[in-house]
Coordinates of C-alpha atoms in Angstrom, one line a residue:
M1 CA 45.2 -29.0 -45.1
H2 CA 47.8 -28.6 -47.5
F3 CA 46.9 -26.0 -50.2
K4 CA 48.2 -25.5 -53.4
W5 CA 49.0 -21.8 -53.8
S6 CA 48.1 -19.8 -57.2
Y7 CA 49.4 -16.7 -58.1
E8 CA 49.3 -14.7 -61.5
P9 CA 51.7 -11.6 -61.4
P10 CA 50.4 -8.6 -63.1
T11 CA 51.7 -7.8 -66.4
S12 CA 53.4 -4.6 -67.1
N13 CA 50.3 -2.8 -68.6
Q14 CA 48.5 -4.0 -65.5
K15 CA 51.1 -2.5 -63.2
R16 CA 51.0 0.7 -65.0
A17 CA 47.2 1.1 -64.8
A18 CA 47.4 0.3 -61.1
E19 CA 50.0 2.9 -60.6
E20 CA 47.7 5.7 -62.5
L21 CA 44.5 4.3 -60.6
G22 CA 46.4 4.6 -57.2
Q23 CA 47.4 8.2 -57.8
K24 CA 44.1 9.2 -58.8
L25 CA 42.6 7.6 -55.7
N26 CA 45.5 8.3 -53.3
M27 CA 45.8 4.7 -52.8
S28 CA 48.5 2.0 -52.8
P29 CA 49.2 0.6 -56.4
I30 CA 49.0 -2.8 -54.4
L31 CA 45.1 -1.8 -53.7
A32 CA 44.6 -0.2 -56.8
S33 CA 45.6 -3.7 -58.7
L34 CA 43.1 -5.5 -56.5
L35 CA 40.4 -3.1 -57.9
I36 CA 41.6 -3.9 -61.4
Q37 CA 41.4 -7.5 -60.8
R38 CA 37.7 -6.9 -60.0
G39 CA 37.0 -5.1 -63.1
I40 CA 37.2 -1.5 -61.7
T41 CA 39.5 0.6 -63.8
T42 CA 38.2 4.2 -63.4
E43 CA 38.1 6.6 -60.6
S44 CA 34.2 6.9 -60.9
A45 CA 33.7 3.1 -60.8
A46 CA 36.1 2.7 -57.7
K47 CA 34.1 5.7 -55.9
R48 CA 30.7 3.7 -56.6
Y49 CA 32.3 0.6 -55.4
F50 CA 33.6 1.9 -52.1
R51 CA 30.5 4.1 -51.4
P52 CA 27.4 2.1 -52.7
Q53 CA 24.5 4.1 -53.1
L54 CA 20.7 3.0 -52.0
A55 CA 19.7 5.2 -55.0
D56 CA 21.3 2.7 -57.3
L57 CA 19.0 -0.2 -56.2
I58 CA 17.1 -1.6 -59.2
N59 CA 13.5 -0.6 -59.8
P60 CA 11.6 -3.7 -58.1
F61 CA 8.9 -3.4 -60.7
L62 CA 11.4 -4.7 -63.2
M63 CA 11.0 -8.3 -61.5
K64 CA 8.5 -10.3 -63.3
D65 CA 5.0 -10.7 -61.5
M66 CA 5.9 -7.7 -59.1
D67 CA 2.9 -5.7 -60.3
L68 CA 0.7 -8.8 -59.5
A69 CA 2.1 -9.2 -56.2
V70 CA 1.5 -5.5 -55.1
D71 CA -1.9 -5.5 -56.4
R72 CA -2.9 -8.5 -54.6
L73 CA -1.2 -7.4 -51.4
N74 CA -3.1 -3.9 -51.8
D75 CA -6.4 -5.9 -52.1
A76 CA -5.8 -7.8 -49.2
M77 CA -5.4 -5.1 -47.1
G78 CA -8.1 -3.1 -48.5
R79 CA -10.4 -5.8 -47.8
K80 CA -9.1 -6.5 -44.3
E81 CA -8.1 -10.2 -45.1
R82 CA -6.0 -12.0 -42.7
I83 CA -2.5 -12.5 -44.2
L84 CA 0.0 -15.0 -43.1
I85 CA 3.9 -14.5 -43.6
Y86 CA 5.4 -17.9 -44.1
G87 CA 9.1 -18.7 -44.4
D88 CA 11.7 -21.3 -44.1
Y89 CA 13.4 -22.1 -40.8
D90 CA 16.9 -21.1 -41.7
V91 CA 18.4 -17.7 -41.3
D92 CA 17.3 -16.6 -45.0
G93 CA 13.8 -17.6 -44.3
C94 CA 13.8 -16.4 -40.7
T95 CA 15.1 -12.8 -41.6
A96 CA 12.8 -12.5 -44.5
V97 CA 9.7 -13.4 -42.5
A98 CA 10.9 -11.0 -40.0
L99 CA 11.6 -8.2 -42.4
V100 CA 8.4 -8.4 -44.4
Y101 CA 6.1 -8.8 -41.1
K102 CA 8.0 -5.8 -39.3
F103 CA 7.4 -3.6 -42.3
L104 CA 3.7 -4.5 -42.9
R105 CA 2.7 -4.4 -39.0
Q106 CA 3.4 -0.8 -39.1
F107 CA 0.3 -0.3 -41.6
Y108 CA -1.8 -3.4 -40.9
S109 CA -2.7 -5.4 -37.9
N110 CA -4.6 -8.4 -39.5
I111 CA -1.2 -10.4 -40.0
D112 CA 0.7 -13.3 -38.5
Y113 CA 3.7 -15.3 -39.2
Y114 CA 4.6 -19.3 -39.4
I115 CA 7.6 -21.1 -39.6
P116 CA 7.2 -24.9 -40.2
D117 CA 8.7 -27.4 -37.8
R118 CA 11.7 -29.0 -39.6
Y119 CA 10.9 -32.4 -37.7
D120 CA 6.9 -32.5 -38.1
E121 CA 6.5 -30.7 -41.3
G122 CA 9.8 -30.6 -43.2
Y123 CA 11.0 -28.1 -45.8
G124 CA 8.8 -25.7 -47.5
V125 CA 5.0 -25.6 -47.7
S126 CA 3.4 -28.1 -45.4
K127 CA -0.2 -29.3 -45.4
K128 CA -0.2 -28.5 -41.7
G129 CA 0.9 -24.9 -42.5
I130 CA -2.0 -24.5 -44.9
D131 CA -4.4 -26.1 -42.6
Y132 CA -3.3 -23.6 -39.7
A133 CA -3.9 -20.8 -42.3
K134 CA -7.5 -22.0 -43.1
E135 CA -8.4 -22.5 -39.5
T136 CA -7.3 -18.9 -38.5
G137 CA -9.2 -17.4 -41.4
V138 CA -6.0 -16.5 -43.7
K139 CA -7.1 -15.7 -47.0
L140 CA -3.2 -14.6 -48.4
I141 CA 0.0 -16.1 -47.8
I142 CA 3.4 -14.7 -48.5
I143 CA 5.9 -17.3 -48.6
L144 CA 9.6 -16.4 -48.3
D145 CA 12.7 -18.4 -49.2
C146 CA 10.8 -21.4 -50.3
G147 CA 7.7 -22.5 -52.3
I148 CA 8.9 -22.3 -56.0
K149 CA 8.3 -26.1 -56.2
A150 CA 5.2 -26.7 -53.9
I151 CA 3.0 -27.2 -56.8
K152 CA 0.6 -29.7 -54.9
A153 CA 0.7 -27.9 -51.6
I154 CA -0.3 -24.3 -53.2
Q155 CA -2.9 -26.2 -55.2
Y156 CA -4.3 -27.5 -52.2
A157 CA -4.3 -24.1 -50.7
K158 CA -5.8 -22.6 -53.8
D159 CA -8.7 -25.0 -53.4
L160 CA -9.4 -23.9 -50.0
G161 CA -9.4 -20.4 -51.1
I162 CA -6.1 -19.3 -49.8
D163 CA -3.8 -17.2 -52.5
F164 CA -0.1 -17.4 -52.4
I165 CA 2.6 -14.7 -53.3
I166 CA 5.9 -16.7 -53.8
C167 CA 9.2 -14.7 -52.9
D168 CA 12.0 -17.4 -53.5
H169 CA 15.6 -17.5 -54.9
H170 CA 16.0 -21.1 -55.5
V171 CA 16.1 -22.5 -59.0
P172 CA 12.5 -23.2 -60.4
D173 CA 11.5 -26.3 -62.0
D174 CA 9.6 -26.1 -65.7
E175 CA 6.4 -26.1 -63.9
L176 CA 5.5 -23.3 -61.6
P177 CA 3.0 -23.5 -58.9
P178 CA -0.3 -21.9 -59.3
A179 CA 0.1 -18.8 -57.2
V180 CA -1.2 -15.3 -57.8
A181 CA 2.3 -13.9 -58.2
I182 CA 5.9 -15.7 -58.5
L183 CA 9.0 -13.3 -57.6
N184 CA 11.9 -15.1 -58.3
P185 CA 14.8 -13.5 -60.3
K186 CA 15.8 -16.9 -61.5
R187 CA 12.9 -17.6 -63.4
E188 CA 13.8 -18.3 -67.0
D189 CA 11.0 -15.6 -68.1
D190 CA 12.3 -13.0 -65.8
T191 CA 14.5 -10.3 -67.2
Y192 CA 15.3 -8.6 -63.7
P193 CA 19.0 -7.6 -64.1
F194 CA 20.3 -9.2 -60.9
K195 CA 19.8 -12.9 -60.4
E196 CA 21.6 -13.5 -57.2
L197 CA 19.2 -12.0 -54.5
C198 CA 18.8 -14.1 -51.2
G199 CA 15.3 -15.0 -50.2
C200 CA 15.4 -12.1 -47.8
G201 CA 16.5 -10.0 -50.5
V202 CA 13.5 -10.9 -52.6
G203 CA 11.4 -10.0 -49.8
F204 CA 12.9 -6.7 -49.4
K205 CA 12.3 -5.8 -53.2
F206 CA 8.7 -6.8 -52.5
M207 CA 8.3 -4.4 -49.8
Q208 CA 10.3 -1.7 -51.8
A209 CA 7.7 -2.1 -54.5
F210 CA 4.9 -1.9 -52.1
A211 CA 6.2 1.2 -50.4
K212 CA 6.7 2.8 -53.9
N213 CA 3.2 1.9 -54.9
N214 CA 1.6 3.3 -51.8
G215 CA 3.7 6.5 -51.4
I216 CA 5.5 5.2 -48.3
S217 CA 9.0 6.8 -48.0
F218 CA 12.0 4.5 -48.6
S219 CA 13.4 5.7 -45.5
R220 CA 11.0 3.5 -43.6
L221 CA 12.7 0.5 -45.1
I222 CA 16.2 1.5 -44.0
P223 CA 15.6 0.3 -40.4
L224 CA 15.1 -3.3 -42.0
L225 CA 18.3 -3.5 -43.9
D226 CA 20.2 -5.2 -41.0
F227 CA 18.2 -8.2 -41.6
C228 CA 19.3 -8.2 -45.6
A229 CA 22.9 -8.1 -44.4
V230 CA 22.5 -11.0 -42.0
S231 CA 20.9 -13.0 -44.6
I232 CA 23.3 -12.3 -47.5
A233 CA 26.2 -13.2 -45.2
A234 CA 24.8 -16.4 -43.8
D235 CA 23.3 -17.5 -47.2
L236 CA 26.5 -17.0 -48.9
V237 CA 25.2 -15.3 -51.9
P238 CA 27.6 -13.3 -54.1
V239 CA 28.4 -9.9 -52.4
V240 CA 28.2 -8.0 -55.7
D241 CA 26.0 -5.6 -57.6
E242 CA 22.6 -5.2 -55.6
N243 CA 23.7 -7.6 -52.7
R244 CA 26.7 -5.3 -52.0
I245 CA 24.5 -2.4 -51.8
L246 CA 22.3 -4.1 -49.4
A247 CA 25.0 -5.7 -47.5
F248 CA 26.8 -2.3 -47.4
H249 CA 24.0 -0.3 -45.8
G250 CA 22.8 -3.3 -43.8
L251 CA 26.1 -3.8 -41.8
R252 CA 26.0 0.1 -41.4
Q253 CA 22.5 -0.3 -39.9
L254 CA 23.7 -3.4 -37.6
N255 CA 26.7 -1.3 -36.4
Q256 CA 24.8 1.9 -35.7
N257 CA 21.0 1.0 -34.8
P258 CA 20.3 -2.7 -35.0
S259 CA 16.7 -4.0 -34.5
I260 CA 16.0 -5.0 -31.1
G261 CA 16.4 -8.8 -31.9
L262 CA 19.7 -8.5 -33.5
K263 CA 20.8 -6.3 -30.6
A264 CA 20.0 -8.8 -28.2
I265 CA 22.0 -11.7 -30.2
I266 CA 25.0 -9.1 -30.5
D267 CA 24.8 -8.7 -26.7
I268 CA 24.9 -12.6 -25.9
C269 CA 27.7 -13.1 -28.4
G270 CA 29.9 -10.9 -26.9
L271 CA 30.1 -8.6 -29.9
N272 CA 29.1 -5.2 -28.3
G273 CA 31.8 -2.4 -28.7
R274 CA 33.2 -3.7 -31.8
E275 CA 32.6 -3.0 -35.6
L276 CA 30.9 -6.0 -36.9
S277 CA 31.7 -7.6 -40.2
M278 CA 30.2 -10.4 -42.6
S279 CA 32.3 -12.8 -40.7
D280 CA 30.7 -12.0 -37.4
I281 CA 27.5 -12.8 -39.0
I282 CA 28.6 -16.1 -40.4
F283 CA 30.3 -17.4 -37.2
K284 CA 28.3 -15.7 -34.3
I285 CA 25.1 -14.3 -35.3
G286 CA 23.7 -16.5 -38.0
P287 CA 24.3 -19.8 -36.1
R288 CA 22.2 -18.6 -33.2
I289 CA 19.4 -17.6 -35.6
N290 CA 19.9 -21.1 -37.2
A291 CA 20.0 -23.1 -34.1
S292 CA 16.1 -22.9 -32.8
G293 CA 15.2 -24.4 -36.4
R294 CA 17.9 -26.9 -36.2
M295 CA 17.2 -28.2 -32.5
E296 CA 13.6 -27.2 -32.0
N297 CA 11.3 -24.8 -34.1
G298 CA 12.6 -21.7 -36.0
K299 CA 9.5 -19.7 -35.0
E300 CA 11.5 -18.8 -32.0
S301 CA 14.0 -17.0 -33.8
V302 CA 11.5 -15.0 -35.6
D303 CA 9.8 -14.1 -32.2
L304 CA 13.0 -12.7 -31.1
L305 CA 13.8 -11.0 -34.5
V306 CA 10.4 -9.1 -34.4
E307 CA 10.5 -8.3 -30.5
R308 CA 10.0 -4.8 -29.5
D309 CA 11.2 -5.0 -25.9
L310 CA 14.9 -5.4 -25.2
G311 CA 14.5 -6.9 -21.8
V312 CA 12.3 -9.7 -23.4
A313 CA 14.6 -9.9 -26.4
L314 CA 17.7 -10.7 -24.3
K315 CA 15.7 -13.5 -22.6
K316 CA 14.9 -15.1 -25.8
A317 CA 18.5 -14.6 -27.2
R318 CA 19.8 -16.4 -24.1
H319 CA 17.3 -19.3 -24.7
I320 CA 18.4 -19.7 -28.4
D321 CA 22.1 -19.4 -27.3
K322 CA 21.4 -22.7 -25.3
Y323 CA 20.2 -24.2 -28.6
N324 CA 23.4 -23.2 -30.2
D325 CA 25.4 -24.8 -27.4
K326 CA 23.4 -28.0 -28.1
R327 CA 23.8 -27.7 -31.7
K328 CA 27.6 -27.5 -31.3
D329 CA 27.7 -30.7 -29.3
V330 CA 25.6 -32.6 -31.9
D331 CA 27.6 -31.2 -34.8
R332 CA 30.7 -32.1 -33.2
Q333 CA 29.7 -35.5 -32.7
M334 CA 28.2 -36.0 -36.0
T335 CA 31.1 -34.8 -37.8
E336 CA 33.7 -37.1 -35.8
E337 CA 31.4 -40.0 -36.9
A338 CA 31.4 -38.8 -40.5
N339 CA 35.1 -38.5 -40.6
Q340 CA 35.5 -42.0 -39.2
I341 CA 33.3 -43.3 -42.0
V342 CA 35.0 -41.6 -44.6
E343 CA 38.6 -42.8 -43.2
R344 CA 37.1 -46.3 -43.0
L345 CA 35.6 -46.4 -46.3
E346 CA 38.9 -47.0 -48.5
S347 CA 36.8 -46.4 -51.7
Q348 CA 35.8 -42.8 -50.6
K349 CA 39.5 -41.9 -50.7
H350 CA 39.6 -42.3 -54.3
Q351 CA 36.1 -40.8 -55.2
N352 CA 35.5 -37.4 -56.4
S353 CA 32.5 -37.1 -54.1
I354 CA 31.4 -38.1 -50.6
V355 CA 27.8 -39.5 -49.8
L356 CA 27.1 -40.7 -46.3
Y357 CA 24.0 -41.8 -44.5
D358 CA 23.1 -42.8 -41.1
E359 CA 19.7 -43.4 -39.6
H360 CA 20.6 -41.9 -36.3
W361 CA 21.8 -38.5 -37.4
K362 CA 19.9 -35.2 -36.4
K363 CA 18.3 -33.7 -39.4
G364 CA 18.8 -30.3 -38.4
V365 CA 22.6 -30.4 -38.3
I366 CA 23.4 -32.5 -41.5
G367 CA 23.8 -29.5 -43.5
I368 CA 26.5 -28.3 -41.2
V369 CA 28.3 -31.8 -41.4
A370 CA 28.0 -31.7 -45.1
S371 CA 29.9 -28.0 -45.2
R372 CA 32.5 -29.5 -42.7
L373 CA 33.3 -32.6 -44.8
T374 CA 33.4 -30.3 -47.8
E375 CA 36.0 -28.1 -46.3
I376 CA 38.1 -31.0 -44.7
Y377 CA 37.9 -33.3 -48.0
F378 CA 37.5 -30.7 -50.7
R379 CA 34.6 -32.8 -52.5
P380 CA 30.9 -32.3 -53.2
T381 CA 29.2 -34.0 -50.3
V382 CA 25.8 -35.2 -49.5
V383 CA 24.9 -36.1 -45.9
L384 CA 21.7 -38.3 -45.3
T385 CA 19.4 -39.3 -42.4
R386 CA 16.5 -41.5 -42.0
D387 CA 13.1 -40.1 -41.1
G388 CA 10.7 -43.2 -41.4
N389 CA 10.8 -44.9 -44.8
L390 CA 12.6 -41.6 -46.1
A391 CA 16.0 -40.5 -46.3
T392 CA 16.2 -36.6 -46.2
G393 CA 19.6 -34.8 -46.8
S394 CA 21.7 -31.9 -47.4
A395 CA 24.3 -31.3 -50.1
R396 CA 27.1 -28.8 -50.0
S397 CA 29.6 -28.1 -53.2
V398 CA 33.2 -26.9 -53.8
A399 CA 34.1 -23.9 -55.8
G400 CA 32.8 -24.0 -59.5
F401 CA 30.8 -27.3 -59.2
D402 CA 27.0 -27.1 -59.4
I403 CA 25.9 -29.6 -57.0
Y404 CA 22.1 -28.8 -57.9
S405 CA 22.5 -30.1 -61.3
A406 CA 24.2 -33.2 -60.0
I407 CA 21.0 -33.9 -57.6
K408 CA 18.8 -32.9 -60.5
S409 CA 20.4 -35.6 -62.7
C410 CA 19.0 -38.1 -60.1
R411 CA 15.5 -36.5 -60.1
D412 CA 13.6 -39.9 -61.0
L413 CA 15.0 -41.4 -57.6
L414 CA 13.9 -38.1 -55.6
M415 CA 10.7 -37.2 -54.0
N416 CA 11.7 -33.7 -53.6
F417 CA 14.8 -31.5 -53.9
G418 CA 15.8 -27.8 -54.2
G419 CA 18.6 -25.5 -54.0
H420 CA 21.3 -23.6 -56.0
T421 CA 24.7 -24.2 -57.2
Y422 CA 26.4 -24.8 -53.8
A423 CA 23.8 -26.0 -51.6
A424 CA 20.7 -28.2 -51.9
G425 CA 18.1 -30.3 -50.0
L426 CA 16.7 -33.7 -51.3
T427 CA 14.3 -36.4 -50.0
L428 CA 13.9 -39.7 -51.3
K429 CA 13.2 -43.3 -50.2
W430 CA 15.5 -45.0 -47.9
D431 CA 15.7 -47.8 -50.0
D432 CA 16.8 -45.8 -52.9
V433 CA 19.9 -44.2 -51.2
K434 CA 22.5 -46.8 -52.5
N435 CA 21.4 -46.3 -55.9
F436 CA 21.3 -42.4 -55.5
R437 CA 25.0 -42.6 -54.2
D438 CA 26.1 -44.6 -57.4
R439 CA 24.2 -42.2 -59.7
F440 CA 25.4 -39.1 -57.9
Q441 CA 28.9 -40.2 -57.7
K442 CA 29.0 -41.2 -61.4
Y443 CA 27.7 -37.7 -62.5
V444 CA 30.1 -35.7 -60.4
D445 CA 33.0 -38.3 -61.7
E446 CA 31.9 -37.3 -65.5
H447 CA 31.7 -33.4 -64.7
I448 CA 34.0 -32.2 -62.1
Q449 CA 37.3 -30.7 -63.0
P450 CA 40.6 -32.0 -61.4
E451 CA 41.3 -28.7 -60.2
Q452 CA 37.8 -28.4 -58.2
T453 CA 39.0 -31.0 -55.9
E454 CA 42.1 -29.3 -54.9
A455 CA 42.6 -27.0 -52.0
I456 CA 43.9 -23.9 -53.8
L457 CA 44.6 -20.7 -52.1
H458 CA 44.6 -17.7 -54.6
I459 CA 46.9 -15.2 -54.0
D460 CA 46.0 -11.7 -54.7
G461 CA 49.4 -9.8 -54.1
I462 CA 52.8 -10.5 -53.0
I463 CA 53.8 -7.9 -50.6
D464 CA 56.4 -6.8 -47.7
F465 CA 55.3 -6.0 -44.1
K466 CA 56.6 -2.5 -44.9
D467 CA 53.6 -2.3 -47.1
I468 CA 51.1 -2.9 -44.3
T469 CA 50.9 0.9 -43.0
K470 CA 47.8 2.4 -41.1
K471 CA 46.5 4.1 -44.5
F472 CA 47.0 0.7 -46.3
H473 CA 44.7 -1.2 -43.7
N474 CA 42.1 1.6 -43.7
D475 CA 41.9 1.7 -47.7
L476 CA 41.8 -2.0 -47.7
K477 CA 38.6 -1.8 -45.2
K478 CA 36.8 0.2 -47.9
F479 CA 36.8 -3.0 -50.0
S480 CA 34.1 -4.6 -47.5
P481 CA 31.8 -6.0 -47.1
F482 CA 33.5 -9.3 -48.2
G483 CA 32.0 -12.6 -49.4
P484 CA 31.5 -14.8 -52.6
G485 CA 32.4 -12.6 -55.5
N486 CA 34.3 -10.2 -53.5
E487 CA 36.3 -12.4 -51.4
K488 CA 38.9 -10.8 -48.7
P489 CA 42.2 -10.3 -50.4
M490 CA 44.9 -12.9 -49.8
F491 CA 48.4 -11.8 -49.6
C492 CA 51.8 -13.5 -49.3
T493 CA 54.9 -12.4 -47.6
K494 CA 58.1 -14.4 -48.6
N495 CA 61.2 -14.9 -46.5
V496 CA 59.7 -14.4 -42.9
Y497 CA 61.3 -15.5 -39.6
D498 CA 60.1 -15.9 -36.2
F499 CA 60.9 -12.9 -34.1
G500 CA 61.5 -15.4 -31.3
T501 CA 58.4 -15.0 -29.3
S502 CA 55.9 -17.1 -31.2
K503 CA 54.2 -19.8 -29.3
V504 CA 51.6 -22.4 -29.4
V505 CA 48.4 -21.7 -27.9
G506 CA 44.5 -22.9 -27.6
R507 CA 42.8 -25.4 -25.3
E508 CA 44.4 -28.3 -27.2
Q509 CA 47.6 -26.5 -28.3
E510 CA 46.2 -26.5 -31.9
H511 CA 46.9 -22.7 -33.1
I512 CA 49.9 -20.8 -33.2
K513 CA 50.3 -17.1 -32.0
L514 CA 53.1 -15.6 -34.1
E515 CA 55.3 -12.5 -34.0
L516 CA 57.1 -12.3 -37.4
V517 CA 59.5 -10.2 -39.2
D518 CA 60.5 -10.3 -43.1
S519 CA 63.8 -9.9 -44.6
K520 CA 63.1 -6.5 -46.1
S521 CA 62.1 -4.4 -42.9
N522 CA 62.2 -4.2 -39.2
N523 CA 58.4 -4.4 -38.7
V524 CA 57.3 -6.8 -36.2
M525 CA 53.8 -8.2 -37.3
N526 CA 51.4 -10.2 -35.0
G527 CA 49.5 -13.1 -36.6
I528 CA 47.4 -16.0 -35.7
A529 CA 47.3 -19.5 -37.5
F530 CA 44.3 -21.5 -36.4
G531 CA 44.7 -25.2 -36.4
Q532 CA 48.4 -25.2 -37.7
S533 CA 50.5 -26.1 -34.8
A534 CA 52.0 -28.8 -36.7
A535 CA 54.5 -26.0 -38.3
A536 CA 55.4 -24.8 -34.9
R537 CA 58.7 -26.9 -34.8
Y538 CA 59.7 -25.6 -38.5
I539 CA 58.9 -21.9 -37.4
K540 CA 61.1 -22.1 -34.2
S541 CA 63.8 -23.8 -36.5
K542 CA 65.0 -20.2 -37.5
H543 CA 64.6 -21.1 -41.2
S544 CA 62.8 -18.6 -43.3
F545 CA 59.1 -19.5 -44.6
D546 CA 56.7 -17.9 -46.5
I547 CA 53.0 -17.1 -45.4
A548 CA 49.5 -16.7 -47.0
Y549 CA 47.3 -14.5 -45.0
T550 CA 44.4 -12.0 -44.7
I551 CA 44.8 -8.7 -42.9
E552 CA 42.5 -8.4 -39.9
E553 CA 41.8 -5.7 -37.2
N554 CA 43.1 -6.8 -33.9
I555 CA 40.0 -7.0 -31.7
F556 CA 41.8 -6.8 -28.4
K557 CA 44.1 -3.7 -29.7
R558 CA 42.0 -1.1 -31.2
G559 CA 43.6 0.2 -34.6
A560 CA 46.0 -2.3 -34.5
V561 CA 46.5 -5.0 -37.5
Q562 CA 46.9 -8.8 -37.0
L563 CA 47.5 -11.5 -39.7
Q564 CA 45.1 -14.2 -40.2
I565 CA 47.7 -16.8 -41.6
E566 CA 46.0 -19.4 -43.7
D567 CA 49.0 -21.4 -44.7
I568 CA 52.7 -21.7 -43.8
R569 CA 55.3 -23.2 -46.0
P570 CA 59.0 -23.3 -46.5
T571 CA 60.4 -20.5 -48.8
E572 CA 59.9 -21.7 -52.4
Q573 CA 58.5 -20.6 -55.5
L574 CA 54.6 -20.2 -55.6
D575 CA 52.6 -22.4 -57.5
N576 CA 51.1 -21.2 -60.8

């Protein structure tokens, strides 16, 4: 990957403001400048940012239909009706179901949960799921992370005497399903102040409102915040405002006293004994929760997440870890096949988007393959596979491009679709795939900006190695949790040299383990550059070069710092 580096030097006014704010906070002006870039310009705002307070969570009853949802749940419990917690088979859906089920089972026993089978039932509300509810005497279904477009299915349930409460965060259509309550901050008629909750976040707000209405202490919700952190990280929603509060305290819970199911996953990931971050969730914990839904049935993940016995949980965690190993193999094979197709199709090289389809690809892994292709080719991507006479697919986007709108523009060809700005799912007739591809690519060509198809590294600050003190690193950690809207700061150091000990590492010699010095200090900095072994010869040539990197904790050396180097290039002017 050859990145274009983008850097906007601070103005003299911004420098002055950073100096003043840094003095008030006893913090490096470099870091104070990062706060100002985030719109945090006062000491009090900085303290709120560094120490998010649960007391600042928004009143859940500001969400449209929340009073209706709580009343219906109270009625169901008062009448001892059977309640079914129903959710999507991805991380967001599974954690949402686990959160709501675990909280309610403390007060009510006539309750069950259901995750549809990706291969047998597909996404969202299924007839099979509703029939199961009817057979087991369910009168109320609380559906999480899906349902906002399930008009026919929810009408079918209503005809059978089953009510729905929808907790979703995907973009609604003009017509809403006939549910007794629809909790979704993205509703056009909803004035809830924060629109970017994940599905688990909406479920949490519902439980917060239920607790408030029934005089249940908020402290009983705190042990469930680890599910919120896992969901926010895995679903890549913005880590700002209310999500930042939930993620901050959820990570604290995950590190200090995780639920038994998550503790088991942490154990099988080899993450015990270290401070967990959002990255650990994205790359280690989340994929394992996802794996059972991708390879078999997502209900197994919820079984694990709600387990009360650690010994049993560890057995279940090891079982889904095997699914994850299988998933990796399928993912690798499909990505290689997809790459070969892209390289073979000369026309794709000049397209602003990628649409690929193969009737043999596994439905549960196409979302990962779409993500991989987006990262490699930096273009909005749709990957489709065949399911009988239908094509089912996943779409992923690049920064700033609304892929949901692109898919919606083809809605007359689609049987079903849903999602949000950066990720979506769709179903259409297999015979319509080529027509869809042409229409989708035409829409992208007309709406995407040239810079959105470039791999751009946004540099937050140019610093020297002498700036990276222990205090600097400790203060930088206060900016976490990181994610969309609050990205990990990217620094640049210019004119660095190999200390003489850098070497190529990895099973296939694809990474570089670096020891570097810069021209302004004698500090030797350790770094790792993943997948950049092509730069090793230049590094060893004793010429200077520039690096763009994030600052990480060295997990093998407690308290030490390691640079995670995103790009290396010969010393030259930064792009603007």
